[in-house]
PDB file of C-alpha atoms in Angstrom:
ATOM      1  CA  MET A 212     126.585  90.611  70.247  1.00  0.00           C
ATOM      2  CA  PRO A 213     123.178  91.591  68.796  1.00  0.00           C
ATOM      3  CA  SER A 214     120.895  93.915  70.709  1.00  0.00           C
ATOM      4  CA  GLY A 215     117.281  93.096  71.558  1.00  0.00           C
ATOM      5  CA  PRO A 216     115.327  91.041  74.083  1.00  0.00           C
ATOM      6  CA  ARG A 217     117.312  88.518  76.155  1.00  0.00           C
ATOM      7  CA  LYS A 218     114.664  87.269  78.610  1.00  0.00           C
ATOM      8  CA  ILE A 219     110.942  87.329  79.208  1.00  0.00           C
ATOM      9  CA  ILE A 220     109.919  87.172  82.851  1.00  0.00           C
ATOM     10  CA  LEU A 221     106.287  86.761  83.887  1.00  0.00           C
ATOM     11  CA  ILE A 222     105.276  87.107  87.521  1.00  0.00           C
ATOM     12  CA  ARG A 223     101.611  86.347  88.263  1.00  0.00           C
ATOM     13  CA  ALA A 224     100.803  87.199  84.653  1.00  0.00           C
ATOM     14  CA  GLY A 225      98.690  85.228  82.199  1.00  0.00           C
ATOM     15  CA  ARG A 226      98.789  81.531  83.030  1.00  0.00           C
ATOM     16  CA  TYR A 227     102.073  81.865  84.903  1.00  0.00           C
ATOM     17  CA  GLU A 228     102.825  82.237  88.594  1.00  0.00           C
ATOM     18  CA  TYR A 229     106.490  82.674  87.598  1.00  0.00           C
ATOM     19  CA  ALA A 230     108.173  82.060  84.255  1.00  0.00           C
ATOM     20  CA  GLU A 231     111.573  83.069  82.979  1.00  0.00           C
ATOM     21  CA  VAL A 232     112.398  82.365  79.329  1.00  0.00           C
ATOM     22  CA  ASP A 233     115.903  82.880  77.966  1.00  0.00           C
ATOM     23  CA  LEU A 234     115.764  84.341  74.454  1.00  0.00           C
ATOM     24  CA  SER A 235     119.502  84.617  73.844  1.00  0.00           C
ATOM     25  CA  GLY A 236     119.502  81.486  71.650  1.00  0.00           C
ATOM     26  CA  ALA A 237     116.992  79.585  69.562  1.00  0.00           C
ATOM     27  CA  VAL A 238     113.677  78.995  71.331  1.00  0.00           C
ATOM     28  CA  GLN A 239     111.166  76.243  70.618  1.00  0.00           C
ATOM     29  CA  ILE A 240     107.813  76.362  72.361  1.00  0.00           C
ATOM     30  CA  VAL A 241     106.191  72.943  72.426  1.00  0.00           C
ATOM     31  CA  GLY A 242     103.426  71.573  74.623  1.00  0.00           C
ATOM     32  CA  PRO A 243      99.867  70.346  74.808  1.00  0.00           C
ATOM     33  CA  ASN A 244      96.910  72.632  74.180  1.00  0.00           C
ATOM     34  CA  ASN A 245      96.028  75.161  76.915  1.00  0.00           C
ATOM     35  CA  THR A 246      99.459  75.230  78.547  1.00  0.00           C
ATOM     36  CA  GLY A 247     100.329  78.860  77.764  1.00  0.00           C
ATOM     37  CA  LYS A 248     102.272  78.753  74.471  1.00  0.00           C
ATOM     38  CA  THR A 249     100.172  81.467  72.795  1.00  0.00           C
ATOM     39  CA  THR A 250     100.053  83.436  76.039  1.00  0.00           C
ATOM     40  CA  LEU A 251     103.846  83.517  76.053  1.00  0.00           C
ATOM     41  CA  ILE A 252     104.144  84.474  72.376  1.00  0.00           C
ATOM     42  CA  ASN A 253     101.524  87.226  72.743  1.00  0.00           C
ATOM     43  CA  THR A 254     103.568  88.851  75.506  1.00  0.00           C
ATOM     44  CA  LEU A 255     105.983  90.130  72.851  1.00  0.00           C
ATOM     45  CA  GLN A 256     103.328  92.673  71.862  1.00  0.00           C
ATOM     46  CA  PHE A 257     103.893  94.327  75.248  1.00  0.00           C
ATOM     47  CA  LEU A 258     107.556  94.821  74.374  1.00  0.00           C
ATOM     48  CA  TYR A 259     107.150  96.091  70.825  1.00  0.00           C
ATOM     49  CA  LEU A 260     103.884  98.071  71.053  1.00  0.00           C
ATOM     50  CA  ASP A 261     103.601 100.875  73.595  1.00  0.00           C
ATOM     51  CA  ASP A 262      99.839 101.376  73.218  1.00  0.00           C
ATOM     52  CA  ARG A 263      97.552  98.501  74.197  1.00  0.00           C
ATOM     53  CA  ARG A 264      94.921  99.736  71.708  1.00  0.00           C
ATOM     54  CA  HIS A 265      97.191  98.527  68.887  1.00  0.00           C
ATOM     55  CA  MET A 266      97.636  95.025  70.312  1.00  0.00           C
ATOM     56  CA  ASP A 267      95.657  92.071  68.958  1.00  0.00           C
ATOM     57  CA  PHE A 268      94.575  89.154  71.123  1.00  0.00           C
ATOM     58  CA  GLY A 269      92.068  87.553  68.766  1.00  0.00           C
ATOM     59  CA  SER A 270      88.498  87.531  69.984  1.00  0.00           C
ATOM     60  CA  TYR A 271      89.387  88.870  73.452  1.00  0.00           C
ATOM     61  CA  SER A 272      88.551  92.458  74.349  1.00  0.00           C
ATOM     62  CA  ALA A 273      91.119  94.899  75.711  1.00  0.00           C
ATOM     63  CA  GLU A 274      89.541  94.569  79.168  1.00  0.00           C
ATOM     64  CA  GLN A 275      89.600  90.739  79.058  1.00  0.00           C
ATOM     65  CA  THR A 276      93.227  90.819  77.954  1.00  0.00           C
ATOM     66  CA  ARG A 277      94.178  93.253  80.730  1.00  0.00           C
ATOM     67  CA  ASP A 278      92.433  91.129  83.366  1.00  0.00           C
ATOM     68  CA  PHE A 279      94.126  87.977  82.058  1.00  0.00           C
ATOM     69  CA  TYR A 280      97.697  89.297  81.923  1.00  0.00           C
ATOM     70  CA  PHE A 281      97.440  91.742  84.835  1.00  0.00           C
ATOM     71  CA  PRO A 282      94.926  90.488  87.410  1.00  0.00           C
ATOM     72  CA  GLY A 283      96.286  92.859  90.074  1.00  0.00           C
ATOM     73  CA  GLN A 284      99.084  95.014  91.403  1.00  0.00           C
ATOM     74  CA  PHE A 285     101.384  92.020  91.951  1.00  0.00           C
ATOM     75  CA  SER A 286     101.459  91.081  88.239  1.00  0.00           C
ATOM     76  CA  TYR A 287     104.568  91.857  86.198  1.00  0.00           C
ATOM     77  CA  MET A 288     105.642  91.295  82.617  1.00  0.00           C
ATOM     78  CA  LEU A 289     109.357  92.036  82.221  1.00  0.00           C
ATOM     79  CA  PHE A 290     111.709  92.045  79.240  1.00  0.00           C
ATOM     80  CA  GLU A 291     115.446  92.104  79.840  1.00  0.00           C
ATOM     81  CA  CYS A 292     116.968  93.721  76.743  1.00  0.00           C
ATOM     82  CA  LEU A 293     120.454  94.409  75.499  1.00  0.00           C
ATOM     83  CA  GLY A 294     120.853  97.885  74.041  1.00  0.00           C
ATOM     84  CA  VAL A 295     123.748 100.070  72.993  1.00  0.00           C
ATOM     85  CA  ASP A 296     124.330 101.118  76.621  1.00  0.00           C
ATOM     86  CA  GLY A 297     124.054  97.603  78.069  1.00  0.00           C
ATOM     87  CA  LEU A 298     121.267  95.705  79.773  1.00  0.00           C
ATOM     88  CA  CYS A 299     117.972  97.271  80.724  1.00  0.00           C
ATOM     89  CA  VAL A 300     114.525  96.007  81.650  1.00  0.00           C
ATOM     90  CA  VAL A 301     111.272  97.169  80.087  1.00  0.00           C
ATOM     91  CA  GLY A 302     108.267  96.118  82.108  1.00  0.00           C
ATOM     92  CA  TRP A 303     104.556  96.355  82.707  1.00  0.00           C
ATOM     93  CA  ARG A 304     102.967  96.201  86.158  1.00  0.00           C
ATOM     94  CA  GLY A 305      99.339  95.502  86.891  1.00  0.00           C
ATOM     95  CA  GLN A 306      97.391  97.994  88.960  1.00  0.00           C
ATOM     96  CA  SER A 307      94.698  97.484  91.565  1.00  0.00           C
ATOM     97  CA  LYS A 308      91.126  97.822  90.337  1.00  0.00           C
ATOM     98  CA  THR A 309      90.645 100.816  92.664  1.00  0.00           C
ATOM     99  CA  THR A 310      93.268 102.809  90.731  1.00  0.00           C
ATOM    100  CA  GLY A 311      91.625 102.111  87.384  1.00  0.00           C
ATOM    101  CA  GLY A 312      93.323  98.837  86.644  1.00  0.00           C
ATOM    102  CA  GLU A 313      95.347  99.976  83.595  1.00  0.00           C
ATOM    103  CA  PRO A 314      98.848  98.469  83.692  1.00  0.00           C
ATOM    104  CA  GLU A 315     101.817 100.792  84.022  1.00  0.00           C
ATOM    105  CA  ARG A 316     104.784 100.592  81.660  1.00  0.00           C
ATOM    106  CA  PHE A 317     108.278 101.302  83.036  1.00  0.00           C
ATOM    107  CA  CYS A 318     111.970 100.723  82.474  1.00  0.00           C
ATOM    108  CA  TYR A 319     115.200 100.672  84.443  1.00  0.00           C
ATOM    109  CA  VAL A 320     118.913 100.230  83.803  1.00  0.00           C
ATOM    110  CA  GLY A 321     120.662  96.959  84.499  1.00  0.00           C
ATOM    111  CA  PRO A 322     119.853  93.250  84.388  1.00  0.00           C
ATOM    112  CA  TYR A 323     116.764  91.600  85.814  1.00  0.00           C
ATOM    113  CA  ASP A 324     117.263  90.664  89.464  1.00  0.00           C
ATOM    114  CA  GLU A 325     114.625  88.380  90.950  1.00  0.00           C
ATOM    115  CA  THR A 326     115.172  89.841  94.441  1.00  0.00           C
ATOM    116  CA  ASP A 327     113.887  93.223  93.257  1.00  0.00           C
ATOM    117  CA  PHE A 328     110.456  91.648  92.781  1.00  0.00           C
ATOM    118  CA  LEU A 329     110.362  88.600  95.082  1.00  0.00           C
ATOM    119  CA  ASP A 330     111.230  88.380  98.762  1.00  0.00           C
ATOM    120  CA  GLU A 331     113.153  85.580 100.488  1.00  0.00           C
ATOM    121  CA  LYS A 332     109.930  83.496 100.651  1.00  0.00           C
ATOM    122  CA  ASN A 333     109.373  83.975  96.884  1.00  0.00           C
ATOM    123  CA  GLN A 334     106.367  86.191  97.553  1.00  0.00           C
ATOM    124  CA  VAL A 335     105.875  89.199  95.290  1.00  0.00           C
ATOM    125  CA  ARG A 336     106.997  92.371  97.036  1.00  0.00           C
ATOM    126  CA  GLU A 337     104.640  95.287  97.637  1.00  0.00           C
ATOM    127  CA  PRO A 338     104.732  97.733  94.686  1.00  0.00           C
ATOM    128  CA  ARG A 339     106.219 100.512  96.854  1.00  0.00           C
ATOM    129  CA  ASP A 340     109.062  98.171  97.883  1.00  0.00           C
ATOM    130  CA  VAL A 341     109.729  97.248  94.254  1.00  0.00           C
ATOM    131  CA  ASN A 342     109.740 100.951  93.320  1.00  0.00           C
ATOM    132  CA  ALA A 343     112.237 101.718  96.092  1.00  0.00           C
ATOM    133  CA  ARG A 344     114.584  98.986  94.874  1.00  0.00           C
ATOM    134  CA  LEU A 345     114.278 100.057  91.228  1.00  0.00           C
ATOM    135  CA  ALA A 346     114.797 103.751  92.083  1.00  0.00           C
ATOM    136  CA  LEU A 347     118.467 102.888  92.529  1.00  0.00           C
ATOM    137  CA  LYS A 348     118.494 101.688  88.900  1.00  0.00           C
ATOM    138  CA  GLN A 349     117.141 104.825  87.204  1.00  0.00           C
ATOM    139  CA  TYR A 350     113.552 103.547  87.261  1.00  0.00           C
ATOM    140  CA  ARG A 351     111.094 105.604  85.252  1.00  0.00           C
ATOM    141  CA  VAL A 352     107.503 105.261  84.129  1.00  0.00           C
ATOM    142  CA  LEU A 353     106.972 105.239  80.350  1.00  0.00           C
ATOM    143  CA  LYS A 354     103.946 106.964  78.878  1.00  0.00           C
ATOM    144  CA  SER A 355     102.369 105.951  75.568  1.00  0.00           C
TER     145      SER A 355
END
């Protein structure tokens, strides 16, 4: 079984309230203009590039891109990946504007579990609650 990304999960990121895309097989992205196809494809930069200064979003500035993908502290971009030690998740979380607004990159061991991020009413959990749940999965912040 090849290693690499298995899923992309977007929670309140870009044009998506919630999106989960399975990458384990062939993927075709088809749809009318302005439905989020390029937004979805551009998310792969967040998996493969650890420094936002090296990402390219066309004519959009780094600040415009940040505000689009991470409008606040309840925005997540997650990548479930298969590595040599099994499944892990690499993610980015938006920050509140009062803390500077730069998204935080993190990872944890194990598969993506929706209940770590969404409560029983499908509302995004408070960041401290998400951190507490992920602490049990070897959660750590990744620096550029």
